[in-house]
Amino acid sequence: MAYTKETLVINNPSEQLLKVIEKLRENKQAKLDKLRNMKPEEFSRRVILS
Amino acid sequence: MEASYSIIKKENEYRVSLTSVNQEALPDHIRVVLADENIDVSELMIERVSGKSATGQDVLHDITGWVAELFFANPNLIVYYSCDDMTPIPRRNKRGGNRNMPVNEYRSKLFTRIFDTYMASHQVTGVTNTPIRIDNYENGIGYSLFFHFIARNIHNNIVEILKDNIVEVSGK
């Protein structure tokens, strides 16, 4: 059974699309910074594997 | 969606989060569709904050289980994952065709492999992974970007709208 669809490939994206992607990347960077700086007690779940 | 998860194994710590995508980056008509159908598109982020060992199967299994649990508990959730091209993968498999593969492409293939393995081993149906690759090259120089949407098949129409919009915005 196929769970993954065929990859949609877009060549030479427009400036408009690249701007949207850049905006999403900026948002991601901000979220990653927040994730890196979170205190242990702030996580929804914490697991320590032996 | 706003959920976060920390997993530690020896000196390695991974932090994972699922957070709603900031819809300001999306066109108005997409925002209307998402609101009408009460769809939450949340971004999956996985970040290693310490350690340089190869990531074990047990860690990947645990992270996958956490994401799956959230996905199945939230019937209107679509998971969005953009493959990181900023941080290296310590001790990754560099045999054969993987040797010169960019890190984000490697992550994309790994993401699909983990998804397909989870679906098969848990006998899940009705959920699909939609990969998207954007090639931005000029005269052979440039880069590729890799994205994934994980959605229930009943939300395929939403994923198709998102895909169509990407194609449309790209002027194809």
PDB file of N, CA, C and O in Angstrom, chain B residues 89-134:
ATOM      1  N   ILE B  89      23.951  16.564  10.071  1.00  0.00           N
ATOM      2  CA  ILE B  89      23.488  15.327  10.711  1.00  0.00           C
ATOM      3  C   ILE B  89      24.729  14.563  11.138  1.00  0.00           C
ATOM      4  O   ILE B  89      25.453  14.045  10.274  1.00  0.00           O
ATOM      5  N   PRO B  90      25.005  14.494  12.439  1.00  0.00           N
ATOM      6  CA  PRO B  90      26.217  13.798  12.877  1.00  0.00           C
ATOM      7  C   PRO B  90      26.193  12.320  12.503  1.00  0.00           C
ATOM      8  O   PRO B  90      25.173  11.655  12.627  1.00  0.00           O
ATOM      9  N   ARG B  91      27.300  11.841  12.024  1.00  0.00           N
ATOM     10  CA  ARG B  91      27.519  10.416  11.749  1.00  0.00           C
ATOM     11  C   ARG B  91      26.423   9.794  10.887  1.00  0.00           C
ATOM     12  O   ARG B  91      25.977   8.681  11.135  1.00  0.00           O
ATOM     13  N   ARG B  92      25.967  10.549   9.909  1.00  0.00           N
ATOM     14  CA  ARG B  92      24.917   9.994   9.054  1.00  0.00           C
ATOM     15  C   ARG B  92      25.485   8.933   8.101  1.00  0.00           C
ATOM     16  O   ARG B  92      26.677   8.893   7.843  1.00  0.00           O
ATOM     17  N   ASN B  93      24.580   8.113   7.611  1.00  0.00           N
ATOM     18  CA  ASN B  93      24.950   7.073   6.650  1.00  0.00           C
ATOM     19  C   ASN B  93      25.368   7.733   5.333  1.00  0.00           C
ATOM     20  O   ASN B  93      24.563   8.405   4.689  1.00  0.00           O
ATOM     21  N   LYS B  94      26.621   7.573   4.939  1.00  0.00           N
ATOM     22  CA  LYS B  94      27.093   8.207   3.708  1.00  0.00           C
ATOM     23  C   LYS B  94      27.466   7.181   2.650  1.00  0.00           C
ATOM     24  O   LYS B  94      28.305   7.433   1.789  1.00  0.00           O
ATOM     25  N   ARG B  95      26.857   6.014   2.738  1.00  0.00           N
ATOM     26  CA  ARG B  95      27.170   4.982   1.749  1.00  0.00           C
ATOM     27  C   ARG B  95      26.370   5.200   0.469  1.00  0.00           C
ATOM     28  O   ARG B  95      25.274   5.782   0.501  1.00  0.00           O
ATOM     29  N   GLY B  96      26.911   4.709  -0.629  1.00  0.00           N
ATOM     30  CA  GLY B  96      26.194   4.689  -1.908  1.00  0.00           C
ATOM     31  C   GLY B  96      25.662   6.043  -2.325  1.00  0.00           C
ATOM     32  O   GLY B  96      26.367   7.049  -2.285  1.00  0.00           O
ATOM     33  N   GLY B  97      24.366   6.062  -2.685  1.00  0.00           N
ATOM     34  CA  GLY B  97      23.751   7.272  -3.214  1.00  0.00           C
ATOM     35  C   GLY B  97      23.610   8.390  -2.205  1.00  0.00           C
ATOM     36  O   GLY B  97      23.311   9.524  -2.576  1.00  0.00           O
ATOM     37  N   ASN B  98      23.795   8.086  -0.917  1.00  0.00           N
ATOM     38  CA  ASN B  98      23.658   9.112   0.109  1.00  0.00           C
ATOM     39  C   ASN B  98      24.886  10.014   0.209  1.00  0.00           C
ATOM     40  O   ASN B  98      24.841  11.039   0.875  1.00  0.00           O
ATOM     41  N   ARG B  99      25.976   9.604  -0.442  1.00  0.00           N
ATOM     42  CA  ARG B  99      27.273  10.223  -0.186  1.00  0.00           C
ATOM     43  C   ARG B  99      27.251  11.747  -0.346  1.00  0.00           C
ATOM     44  O   ARG B  99      27.717  12.466   0.511  1.00  0.00           O
ATOM     45  N   ASN B 100      26.705  12.197  -1.460  1.00  0.00           N
ATOM     46  CA  ASN B 100      26.732  13.641  -1.731  1.00  0.00           C
ATOM     47  C   ASN B 100      25.366  14.306  -1.573  1.00  0.00           C
ATOM     48  O   ASN B 100      25.144  15.399  -2.067  1.00  0.00           O
ATOM     49  N   MET B 101      24.480  13.619  -0.885  1.00  0.00           N
ATOM     50  CA  MET B 101      23.120  14.145  -0.757  1.00  0.00           C
ATOM     51  C   MET B 101      23.081  15.306   0.238  1.00  0.00           C
ATOM     52  O   MET B 101      23.606  15.200   1.347  1.00  0.00           O
ATOM     53  N   PRO B 102      22.447  16.434  -0.127  1.00  0.00           N
ATOM     54  CA  PRO B 102      22.308  17.537   0.837  1.00  0.00           C
ATOM     55  C   PRO B 102      21.533  17.093   2.076  1.00  0.00           C
ATOM     56  O   PRO B 102      20.697  16.187   2.000  1.00  0.00           O
ATOM     57  N   VAL B 103      21.793  17.749   3.217  1.00  0.00           N
ATOM     58  CA  VAL B 103      21.183  17.298   4.475  1.00  0.00           C
ATOM     59  C   VAL B 103      19.665  17.378   4.448  1.00  0.00           C
ATOM     60  O   VAL B 103      18.981  16.536   5.039  1.00  0.00           O
ATOM     61  N   ASN B 104      19.116  18.387   3.750  1.00  0.00           N
ATOM     62  CA  ASN B 104      17.646  18.483   3.769  1.00  0.00           C
ATOM     63  C   ASN B 104      16.998  17.385   2.920  1.00  0.00           C
ATOM     64  O   ASN B 104      15.933  16.876   3.266  1.00  0.00           O
ATOM     65  N   GLU B 105      17.677  16.991   1.841  1.00  0.00           N
ATOM     66  CA  GLU B 105      17.148  15.879   1.037  1.00  0.00           C
ATOM     67  C   GLU B 105      17.236  14.572   1.830  1.00  0.00           C
ATOM     68  O   GLU B 105      16.325  13.749   1.797  1.00  0.00           O
ATOM     69  N   TYR B 106      18.338  14.421   2.547  1.00  0.00           N
ATOM     70  CA  TYR B 106      18.515  13.222   3.382  1.00  0.00           C
ATOM     71  C   TYR B 106      17.390  13.162   4.421  1.00  0.00           C
ATOM     72  O   TYR B 106      16.783  12.114   4.640  1.00  0.00           O
ATOM     73  N   ARG B 107      17.108  14.326   5.052  1.00  0.00           N
ATOM     74  CA  ARG B 107      16.038  14.366   6.063  1.00  0.00           C
ATOM     75  C   ARG B 107      14.680  14.052   5.432  1.00  0.00           C
ATOM     76  O   ARG B 107      13.841  13.396   6.042  1.00  0.00           O
ATOM     77  N   SER B 108      14.475  14.527   4.203  1.00  0.00           N
ATOM     78  CA  SER B 108      13.205  14.269   3.528  1.00  0.00           C
ATOM     79  C   SER B 108      13.019  12.771   3.283  1.00  0.00           C
ATOM     80  O   SER B 108      11.948  12.212   3.537  1.00  0.00           O
ATOM     81  N   LYS B 109      14.072  12.126   2.806  1.00  0.00           N
ATOM     82  CA  LYS B 109      13.982  10.680   2.544  1.00  0.00           C
ATOM     83  C   LYS B 109      13.788   9.904   3.844  1.00  0.00           C
ATOM     84  O   LYS B 109      13.010   8.951   3.909  1.00  0.00           O
ATOM     85  N   LEU B 110      14.498  10.338   4.888  1.00  0.00           N
ATOM     86  CA  LEU B 110      14.369   9.681   6.190  1.00  0.00           C
ATOM     87  C   LEU B 110      12.947   9.857   6.733  1.00  0.00           C
ATOM     88  O   LEU B 110      12.341   8.920   7.262  1.00  0.00           O
ATOM     89  N   PHE B 111      12.399  11.066   6.578  1.00  0.00           N
ATOM     90  CA  PHE B 111      11.044  11.354   7.055  1.00  0.00           C
ATOM     91  C   PHE B 111      10.038  10.424   6.386  1.00  0.00           C
ATOM     92  O   PHE B 111       9.195   9.811   7.047  1.00  0.00           O
ATOM     93  N   THR B 112      10.163  10.288   5.064  1.00  0.00           N
ATOM     94  CA  THR B 112       9.248   9.411   4.327  1.00  0.00           C
ATOM     95  C   THR B 112       9.424   7.955   4.750  1.00  0.00           C
ATOM     96  O   THR B 112       8.440   7.226   4.928  1.00  0.00           O
ATOM     97  N   ARG B 113      10.667   7.552   4.950  1.00  0.00           N
ATOM     98  CA  ARG B 113      10.916   6.150   5.338  1.00  0.00           C
ATOM     99  C   ARG B 113      10.300   5.856   6.706  1.00  0.00           C
ATOM    100  O   ARG B 113       9.659   4.820   6.913  1.00  0.00           O
ATOM    101  N   ILE B 114      10.484   6.801   7.647  1.00  0.00           N
ATOM    102  CA  ILE B 114       9.924   6.607   8.995  1.00  0.00           C
ATOM    103  C   ILE B 114       8.390   6.593   8.926  1.00  0.00           C
ATOM    104  O   ILE B 114       7.734   5.762   9.551  1.00  0.00           O
ATOM    105  N   PHE B 115       7.828   7.498   8.126  1.00  0.00           N
ATOM    106  CA  PHE B 115       6.362   7.559   7.990  1.00  0.00           C
ATOM    107  C   PHE B 115       5.824   6.248   7.426  1.00  0.00           C
ATOM    108  O   PHE B 115       4.891   5.650   7.978  1.00  0.00           O
ATOM    109  N   ASP B 116       6.413   5.797   6.322  1.00  0.00           N
ATOM    110  CA  ASP B 116       5.934   4.565   5.682  1.00  0.00           C
ATOM    111  C   ASP B 116       6.080   3.358   6.607  1.00  0.00           C
ATOM    112  O   ASP B 116       5.199   2.494   6.669  1.00  0.00           O
ATOM    113  N   THR B 117       7.196   3.321   7.330  1.00  0.00           N
ATOM    114  CA  THR B 117       7.427   2.200   8.259  1.00  0.00           C
ATOM    115  C   THR B 117       6.388   2.213   9.379  1.00  0.00           C
ATOM    116  O   THR B 117       5.830   1.179   9.743  1.00  0.00           O
ATOM    117  N   TYR B 118       6.120   3.408   9.919  1.00  0.00           N
ATOM    118  CA  TYR B 118       5.126   3.515  10.999  1.00  0.00           C
ATOM    119  C   TYR B 118       3.748   3.064  10.501  1.00  0.00           C
ATOM    120  O   TYR B 118       3.060   2.286  11.162  1.00  0.00           O
ATOM    121  N   MET B 119       3.367   3.554   9.319  1.00  0.00           N
ATOM    122  CA  MET B 119       2.039   3.228   8.781  1.00  0.00           C
ATOM    123  C   MET B 119       1.892   1.722   8.588  1.00  0.00           C
ATOM    124  O   MET B 119       0.857   1.145   8.928  1.00  0.00           O
ATOM    125  N   ALA B 120       2.932   1.099   8.028  1.00  0.00           N
ATOM    126  CA  ALA B 120       2.863  -0.340   7.757  1.00  0.00           C
ATOM    127  C   ALA B 120       2.860  -1.144   9.050  1.00  0.00           C
ATOM    128  O   ALA B 120       2.067  -2.072   9.210  1.00  0.00           O
ATOM    129  N   SER B 121       3.721  -0.764   9.995  1.00  0.00           N
ATOM    130  CA  SER B 121       3.843  -1.568  11.218  1.00  0.00           C
ATOM    131  C   SER B 121       2.635  -1.405  12.134  1.00  0.00           C
ATOM    132  O   SER B 121       2.326  -2.296  12.914  1.00  0.00           O
ATOM    133  N   HIS B 122       1.947  -0.254  12.054  1.00  0.00           N
ATOM    134  CA  HIS B 122       0.769  -0.039  12.896  1.00  0.00           C
ATOM    135  C   HIS B 122      -0.536  -0.261  12.126  1.00  0.00           C
ATOM    136  O   HIS B 122      -1.616  -0.017  12.651  1.00  0.00           O
ATOM    137  N   GLN B 123      -0.388  -0.689  10.869  1.00  0.00           N
ATOM    138  CA  GLN B 123      -1.547  -0.981  10.017  1.00  0.00           C
ATOM    139  C   GLN B 123      -2.542   0.181   9.990  1.00  0.00           C
ATOM    140  O   GLN B 123      -3.751  -0.003  10.127  1.00  0.00           O
ATOM    141  N   VAL B 124      -1.994   1.385   9.834  1.00  0.00           N
ATOM    142  CA  VAL B 124      -2.822   2.585   9.757  1.00  0.00           C
ATOM    143  C   VAL B 124      -3.206   2.811   8.294  1.00  0.00           C
ATOM    144  O   VAL B 124      -2.376   2.653   7.397  1.00  0.00           O
ATOM    145  N   THR B 125      -4.448   3.176   8.084  1.00  0.00           N
ATOM    146  CA  THR B 125      -4.867   3.541   6.722  1.00  0.00           C
ATOM    147  C   THR B 125      -5.542   4.910   6.789  1.00  0.00           C
ATOM    148  O   THR B 125      -5.914   5.389   7.864  1.00  0.00           O
ATOM    149  N   GLY B 126      -5.688   5.526   5.624  1.00  0.00           N
ATOM    150  CA  GLY B 126      -6.427   6.791   5.562  1.00  0.00           C
ATOM    151  C   GLY B 126      -5.605   8.014   5.890  1.00  0.00           C
ATOM    152  O   GLY B 126      -6.155   9.084   6.140  1.00  0.00           O
ATOM    153  N   VAL B 127      -4.280   7.866   5.924  1.00  0.00           N
ATOM    154  CA  VAL B 127      -3.398   9.007   6.178  1.00  0.00           C
ATOM    155  C   VAL B 127      -2.307   8.983   5.106  1.00  0.00           C
ATOM    156  O   VAL B 127      -1.778   7.922   4.779  1.00  0.00           O
ATOM    157  N   THR B 128      -1.990  10.156   4.567  1.00  0.00           N
ATOM    158  CA  THR B 128      -1.036  10.207   3.457  1.00  0.00           C
ATOM    159  C   THR B 128       0.041  11.256   3.682  1.00  0.00           C
ATOM    160  O   THR B 128      -0.219  12.314   4.250  1.00  0.00           O
ATOM    161  N   ASN B 129       1.226  10.934   3.218  1.00  0.00           N
ATOM    162  CA  ASN B 129       2.362  11.852   3.226  1.00  0.00           C
ATOM    163  C   ASN B 129       2.488  12.452   1.820  1.00  0.00           C
ATOM    164  O   ASN B 129       2.598  11.721   0.841  1.00  0.00           O
ATOM    165  N   THR B 130       2.466  13.783   1.746  1.00  0.00           N
ATOM    166  CA  THR B 130       2.618  14.460   0.452  1.00  0.00           C
ATOM    167  C   THR B 130       3.929  15.240   0.439  1.00  0.00           C
ATOM    168  O   THR B 130       4.046  16.269   1.097  1.00  0.00           O
ATOM    169  N   PRO B 131       4.936  14.744  -0.285  1.00  0.00           N
ATOM    170  CA  PRO B 131       6.224  15.462  -0.357  1.00  0.00           C
ATOM    171  C   PRO B 131       6.230  16.503  -1.485  1.00  0.00           C
ATOM    172  O   PRO B 131       5.647  16.276  -2.541  1.00  0.00           O
ATOM    173  N   ILE B 132       6.888  17.602  -1.231  1.00  0.00           N
ATOM    174  CA  ILE B 132       7.035  18.669  -2.236  1.00  0.00           C
ATOM    175  C   ILE B 132       8.505  19.060  -2.301  1.00  0.00           C
ATOM    176  O   ILE B 132       9.141  19.241  -1.256  1.00  0.00           O
ATOM    177  N   ARG B 133       9.028  19.147  -3.504  1.00  0.00           N
ATOM    178  CA  ARG B 133      10.415  19.603  -3.672  1.00  0.00           C
ATOM    179  C   ARG B 133      10.430  20.833  -4.577  1.00  0.00           C
ATOM    180  O   ARG B 133       9.788  20.830  -5.631  1.00  0.00           O
ATOM    181  N   ILE B 134      11.116  21.855  -4.145  1.00  0.00           N
ATOM    182  CA  ILE B 134      11.238  23.069  -4.951  1.00  0.00           C
ATOM    183  C   ILE B 134      12.694  23.203  -5.377  1.00  0.00           C
ATOM    184  O   ILE B 134      13.589  23.294  -4.528  1.00  0.00           O
TER     185      ILE B 134
END
